[in-house]
Amino acid sequence: MKPLVTRLFTLLTFLAVEVGVLLLVFLSNMVAFFYLTRVVFVERSMVLDQAAFAQLDALRAALPGLTQWVIVVTFFASAPFLVLAAVGIPAVLVWAKRRREAVEVFWAVAGSAILNQLFKTHFHRLRPDTALFPQLGLSFPSGHAMIGMALYGCLAWQLWRHRRHPQLAVALLLWAVLIGLTRIYLHVHYATDVLAGFVAGLSWLVLLRSGLHLWWREQAKVEDSEVVG
């Protein structure tokens, strides 16, 4: 009896921590997102954007060969790669009989991509005119930053939730941040675009996780009632 009580207490503690973390992340990211929209569209301040460009321009001048590696890194949140990831990773997870995690990954990418286009259409911020490689589309928030954070954040969350490979979970988050920085380095996005992408991607991830959890819980109740009936 005592081991059972201990296991239940551990489970409840873990769930309470998970809910607390989700709520804190969501609220803090919402505050950050609205602050960034105020800076960009109300105050029209370019201080942060110009400072970020200056720092990364200095890095590019000091390390001329870095650009080719930056292009490689930025590919890992490009549209072709994200389409492949949204299909390939869930397929592998389904094959491994981890269907719920497959659903999470698919909607992390698909949902954040849809939201990103809605945000860009609404805010209609033009891209920097100093881009090293001209890009189509609008600028705020960065799609690479938002969808990349949603994808790699989802994978990191799954690892953390199952307490597997915590170092890899941290590495995935840092990888998402690095991808966002490449967009500033290449001058295809302002720093505020990238920051907004990060917080929007994390916010979507929290909403997705919470929504799917509620959906699966209700589905389980329905299945249990059908069995009893």
Tab-separated table of C-alpha atoms in Angstrom:
chain	number	residue	atom	x	y	z
A	1	MET	CA	0.000	0.000	0.000
A	2	LYS	CA	2.757	2.419	0.940
A	3	PRO	CA	4.639	2.070	-2.390
A	4	LEU	CA	1.354	2.756	-4.231
A	5	VAL	CA	0.754	5.938	-2.229
A	6	THR	CA	4.329	7.030	-2.900
A	7	ARG	CA	3.938	6.466	-6.638
A	8	LEU	CA	0.641	8.383	-6.707
A	9	PHE	CA	2.172	11.269	-4.789
A	10	THR	CA	5.124	11.370	-7.197
A	11	LEU	CA	2.775	11.354	-10.190
A	12	LEU	CA	0.596	14.136	-8.790
A	13	THR	CA	3.666	16.220	-7.971
A	14	PHE	CA	4.986	15.772	-11.503
A	15	LEU	CA	1.622	16.759	-13.016
A	16	ALA	CA	1.397	19.839	-10.781
A	17	VAL	CA	4.872	20.917	-11.862
A	18	GLU	CA	3.955	20.340	-15.526
A	19	VAL	CA	0.801	22.469	-15.270
A	20	GLY	CA	2.690	25.193	-13.426
A	21	VAL	CA	5.460	25.269	-16.015
A	22	LEU	CA	2.950	25.395	-18.886
A	23	LEU	CA	1.010	28.261	-17.323
A	24	LEU	CA	4.150	30.246	-16.517
A	25	VAL	CA	5.579	29.767	-20.011
A	26	PHE	CA	2.317	30.741	-21.698
A	27	LEU	CA	1.697	33.899	-19.651
A	28	SER	CA	5.296	35.112	-19.857
A	29	ASN	CA	5.356	34.556	-23.609
A	30	MET	CA	2.088	36.399	-24.120
A	31	VAL	CA	3.448	39.377	-22.195
A	32	ALA	CA	6.653	39.288	-24.259
A	33	PHE	CA	4.756	39.040	-27.562
A	34	PHE	CA	2.493	42.001	-26.824
A	35	TYR	CA	5.487	44.008	-25.624
A	36	LEU	CA	7.298	43.329	-28.899
A	37	THR	CA	4.270	44.366	-30.953
A	38	ARG	CA	4.200	47.621	-28.993
A	39	VAL	CA	7.904	48.250	-29.576
A	40	VAL	CA	7.628	47.547	-33.308
A	41	PHE	CA	4.239	48.943	-34.284
A	42	VAL	CA	3.445	51.603	-31.660
A	43	GLU	CA	6.798	52.992	-30.559
A	44	ARG	CA	8.384	52.060	-33.917
A	45	SER	CA	11.715	51.638	-32.187
A	46	MET	CA	14.595	50.129	-34.168
A	47	VAL	CA	17.158	50.255	-31.364
A	48	LEU	CA	17.220	46.507	-30.687
A	49	ASP	CA	17.065	45.609	-34.369
A	50	GLN	CA	19.945	47.874	-35.349
A	51	ALA	CA	22.051	46.747	-32.379
A	52	ALA	CA	21.554	43.076	-33.316
A	53	PHE	CA	22.464	43.755	-36.954
A	54	ALA	CA	25.600	45.613	-35.846
A	55	GLN	CA	26.777	42.756	-33.605
A	56	LEU	CA	26.230	40.057	-36.203
A	57	ASP	CA	27.677	42.196	-39.009
A	58	ALA	CA	30.834	42.507	-36.930
A	59	LEU	CA	30.887	38.730	-36.490
A	60	ARG	CA	30.486	38.201	-40.226
A	61	ALA	CA	33.324	40.651	-40.945
A	62	ALA	CA	35.583	38.854	-38.457
A	63	LEU	CA	34.710	35.370	-39.763
A	64	PRO	CA	34.002	35.616	-43.520
A	65	GLY	CA	33.655	31.840	-43.908
A	66	LEU	CA	30.877	31.649	-41.327
A	67	THR	CA	28.134	32.563	-43.783
A	68	GLN	CA	28.194	29.203	-45.572
A	69	TRP	CA	27.605	27.431	-42.239
A	70	VAL	CA	24.843	29.856	-41.324
A	71	ILE	CA	23.059	28.923	-44.554
A	72	VAL	CA	23.287	25.253	-43.591
A	73	VAL	CA	21.849	25.884	-40.124
A	74	THR	CA	18.994	28.051	-41.382
A	75	PHE	CA	17.903	25.243	-43.731
A	76	PHE	CA	16.720	23.207	-40.734
A	77	ALA	CA	13.670	25.444	-40.359
A	78	SER	CA	13.095	26.110	-44.050
A	79	ALA	CA	9.806	25.192	-45.712
A	80	PRO	CA	11.127	22.042	-47.489
A	81	PHE	CA	12.684	20.720	-44.292
A	82	LEU	CA	9.612	21.493	-42.170
A	83	VAL	CA	7.313	19.695	-44.612
A	84	LEU	CA	9.623	16.682	-44.468
A	85	ALA	CA	9.737	16.862	-40.653
A	86	ALA	CA	5.962	17.249	-40.311
A	87	VAL	CA	5.468	14.051	-42.312
A	88	GLY	CA	8.582	12.023	-41.555
A	89	ILE	CA	8.861	12.381	-37.777
A	90	PRO	CA	5.188	11.502	-37.113
A	91	ALA	CA	5.508	8.538	-39.486
A	92	VAL	CA	8.440	7.213	-37.464
A	93	LEU	CA	6.562	7.791	-34.202
A	94	VAL	CA	3.475	5.970	-35.510
A	95	TRP	CA	5.692	3.074	-36.572
A	96	ALA	CA	7.108	3.065	-33.019
A	97	LYS	CA	3.506	2.956	-31.667
A	98	ARG	CA	3.754	6.454	-30.178
A	99	ARG	CA	0.725	7.877	-31.937
A	100	ARG	CA	-0.004	10.672	-29.486
A	101	GLU	CA	3.498	12.038	-29.829
A	102	ALA	CA	3.131	11.794	-33.612
A	103	VAL	CA	0.001	13.949	-33.423
A	104	GLU	CA	1.819	16.472	-31.226
A	105	VAL	CA	4.706	16.848	-33.674
A	106	PHE	CA	2.454	17.166	-36.723
A	107	TRP	CA	0.276	19.866	-35.194
A	108	ALA	CA	3.250	21.646	-33.662
A	109	VAL	CA	4.516	22.273	-37.196
A	110	ALA	CA	1.219	22.610	-39.065
A	111	GLY	CA	-0.497	24.777	-36.462
A	112	SER	CA	2.427	27.145	-35.990
A	113	ALA	CA	2.802	27.490	-39.773
A	114	ILE	CA	-0.848	28.492	-40.125
A	115	LEU	CA	-0.663	30.929	-37.218
A	116	ASN	CA	2.549	32.416	-38.557
A	117	GLN	CA	0.907	33.274	-41.865
A	118	LEU	CA	-2.068	34.792	-40.058
A	119	PHE	CA	0.234	36.924	-37.905
A	120	LYS	CA	2.277	38.054	-40.895
A	121	THR	CA	-0.826	39.019	-42.825
A	122	HIS	CA	-2.208	40.931	-39.845
A	123	PHE	CA	0.949	42.859	-38.924
A	124	HIS	CA	2.207	43.237	-42.515
A	125	ARG	CA	5.761	44.237	-41.638
A	126	LEU	CA	8.129	44.350	-44.591
A	127	ARG	CA	11.430	42.504	-44.476
A	128	PRO	CA	14.745	44.366	-44.083
A	129	ASP	CA	15.973	45.824	-47.366
A	130	THR	CA	19.563	44.830	-46.521
A	131	ALA	CA	19.035	41.055	-46.805
A	132	LEU	CA	22.067	39.083	-47.958
A	133	PHE	CA	19.708	36.785	-49.857
A	134	PRO	CA	16.351	38.277	-50.892
A	135	GLN	CA	13.351	36.452	-49.428
A	136	LEU	CA	9.689	36.519	-50.337
A	137	GLY	CA	6.932	37.189	-47.831
A	138	LEU	CA	6.474	39.378	-44.808
A	139	SER	CA	8.591	39.696	-41.709
A	140	PHE	CA	6.767	39.662	-38.345
A	141	PRO	CA	7.053	37.182	-36.736
A	142	SER	CA	9.852	35.100	-38.236
A	143	GLY	CA	8.561	31.797	-39.595
A	144	HIS	CA	11.898	30.067	-39.092
A	145	ALA	CA	11.959	31.163	-35.457
A	146	MET	CA	8.301	30.422	-34.723
A	147	ILE	CA	7.874	27.090	-36.497
A	148	GLY	CA	11.395	25.976	-35.628
A	149	MET	CA	10.776	26.670	-31.949
A	150	ALA	CA	7.455	24.821	-32.136
A	151	LEU	CA	9.048	21.770	-33.765
A	152	TYR	CA	12.229	21.502	-31.727
A	153	GLY	CA	10.441	22.650	-28.577
A	154	CYS	CA	7.886	19.865	-29.057
A	155	LEU	CA	10.620	17.263	-29.432
A	156	ALA	CA	12.438	18.668	-26.404
A	157	TRP	CA	9.210	18.588	-24.383
A	158	GLN	CA	8.623	14.949	-25.263
A	159	LEU	CA	12.106	14.036	-24.118
A	160	TRP	CA	11.744	16.012	-20.880
A	161	ARG	CA	8.291	14.607	-20.157
A	162	HIS	CA	9.580	11.052	-20.319
A	163	ARG	CA	12.775	12.021	-18.495
A	164	ARG	CA	14.910	10.784	-21.368
A	165	HIS	CA	18.080	12.485	-22.586
A	166	PRO	CA	17.689	15.877	-20.843
A	167	GLN	CA	20.907	17.096	-22.466
A	168	LEU	CA	19.426	16.438	-25.904
A	169	ALA	CA	16.259	18.325	-24.922
A	170	VAL	CA	18.344	21.374	-24.006
A	171	ALA	CA	20.365	20.999	-27.202
A	172	LEU	CA	17.169	21.025	-29.297
A	173	LEU	CA	16.031	24.278	-27.698
A	174	LEU	CA	19.441	25.856	-28.252
A	175	TRP	CA	19.342	24.652	-31.859
A	176	ALA	CA	16.003	26.434	-32.358
A	177	VAL	CA	17.517	29.623	-30.918
A	178	LEU	CA	20.559	29.298	-33.198
A	179	ILE	CA	18.301	28.949	-36.237
A	180	GLY	CA	16.535	32.164	-35.246
A	181	LEU	CA	19.859	33.978	-34.939
A	182	THR	CA	20.784	32.940	-38.488
A	183	ARG	CA	17.808	34.932	-39.760
A	184	ILE	CA	19.199	38.104	-38.188
A	185	TYR	CA	22.709	37.288	-39.397
A	186	LEU	CA	21.400	37.023	-42.968
A	187	HIS	CA	19.375	40.253	-42.570
A	188	VAL	CA	16.214	38.486	-43.728
A	189	HIS	CA	14.519	39.300	-40.385
A	190	TYR	CA	14.820	41.901	-37.679
A	191	ALA	CA	15.728	40.778	-34.165
A	192	THR	CA	12.218	41.689	-32.990
A	193	ASP	CA	10.774	39.384	-35.681
A	194	VAL	CA	12.859	36.520	-34.357
A	195	LEU	CA	12.053	37.165	-30.690
A	196	ALA	CA	8.351	37.367	-31.522
A	197	GLY	CA	8.692	34.088	-33.416
A	198	PHE	CA	10.261	32.382	-30.420
A	199	VAL	CA	7.559	33.442	-27.971
A	200	ALA	CA	4.728	32.772	-30.440
A	201	GLY	CA	6.092	29.296	-31.157
A	202	LEU	CA	6.348	28.458	-27.466
A	203	SER	CA	2.859	29.844	-26.811
A	204	TRP	CA	1.387	27.682	-29.565
A	205	LEU	CA	3.195	24.681	-28.136
A	206	VAL	CA	1.635	25.253	-24.706
A	207	LEU	CA	-1.851	25.672	-26.196
A	208	LEU	CA	-1.400	22.567	-28.326
A	209	ARG	CA	-0.158	20.456	-25.440
A	210	SER	CA	-3.007	21.602	-23.180
A	211	GLY	CA	-5.662	21.167	-25.865
A	212	LEU	CA	-4.547	17.677	-26.827
A	213	HIS	CA	-4.339	16.655	-23.176
A	214	LEU	CA	-7.936	17.745	-22.588
A	215	TRP	CA	-9.093	16.063	-25.812
A	216	TRP	CA	-7.448	12.755	-24.977
A	217	ARG	CA	-8.814	12.856	-21.446
A	218	GLU	CA	-12.366	13.372	-22.740
A	219	GLN	CA	-11.896	10.605	-25.285
A	220	ALA	CA	-10.770	8.273	-22.517
A	221	LYS	CA	-13.906	9.120	-20.503
A	222	VAL	CA	-16.111	8.360	-23.504
A	223	GLU	CA	-14.360	5.050	-24.099
A	224	ASP	CA	-14.669	4.120	-20.418
A	225	SER	CA	-18.382	4.941	-20.407
A	226	GLU	CA	-18.925	2.803	-23.518
A	227	VAL	CA	-17.146	-0.113	-21.870
A	228	VAL	CA	-19.252	0.255	-18.709
A	229	GLY	CA	-22.437	0.643	-20.758
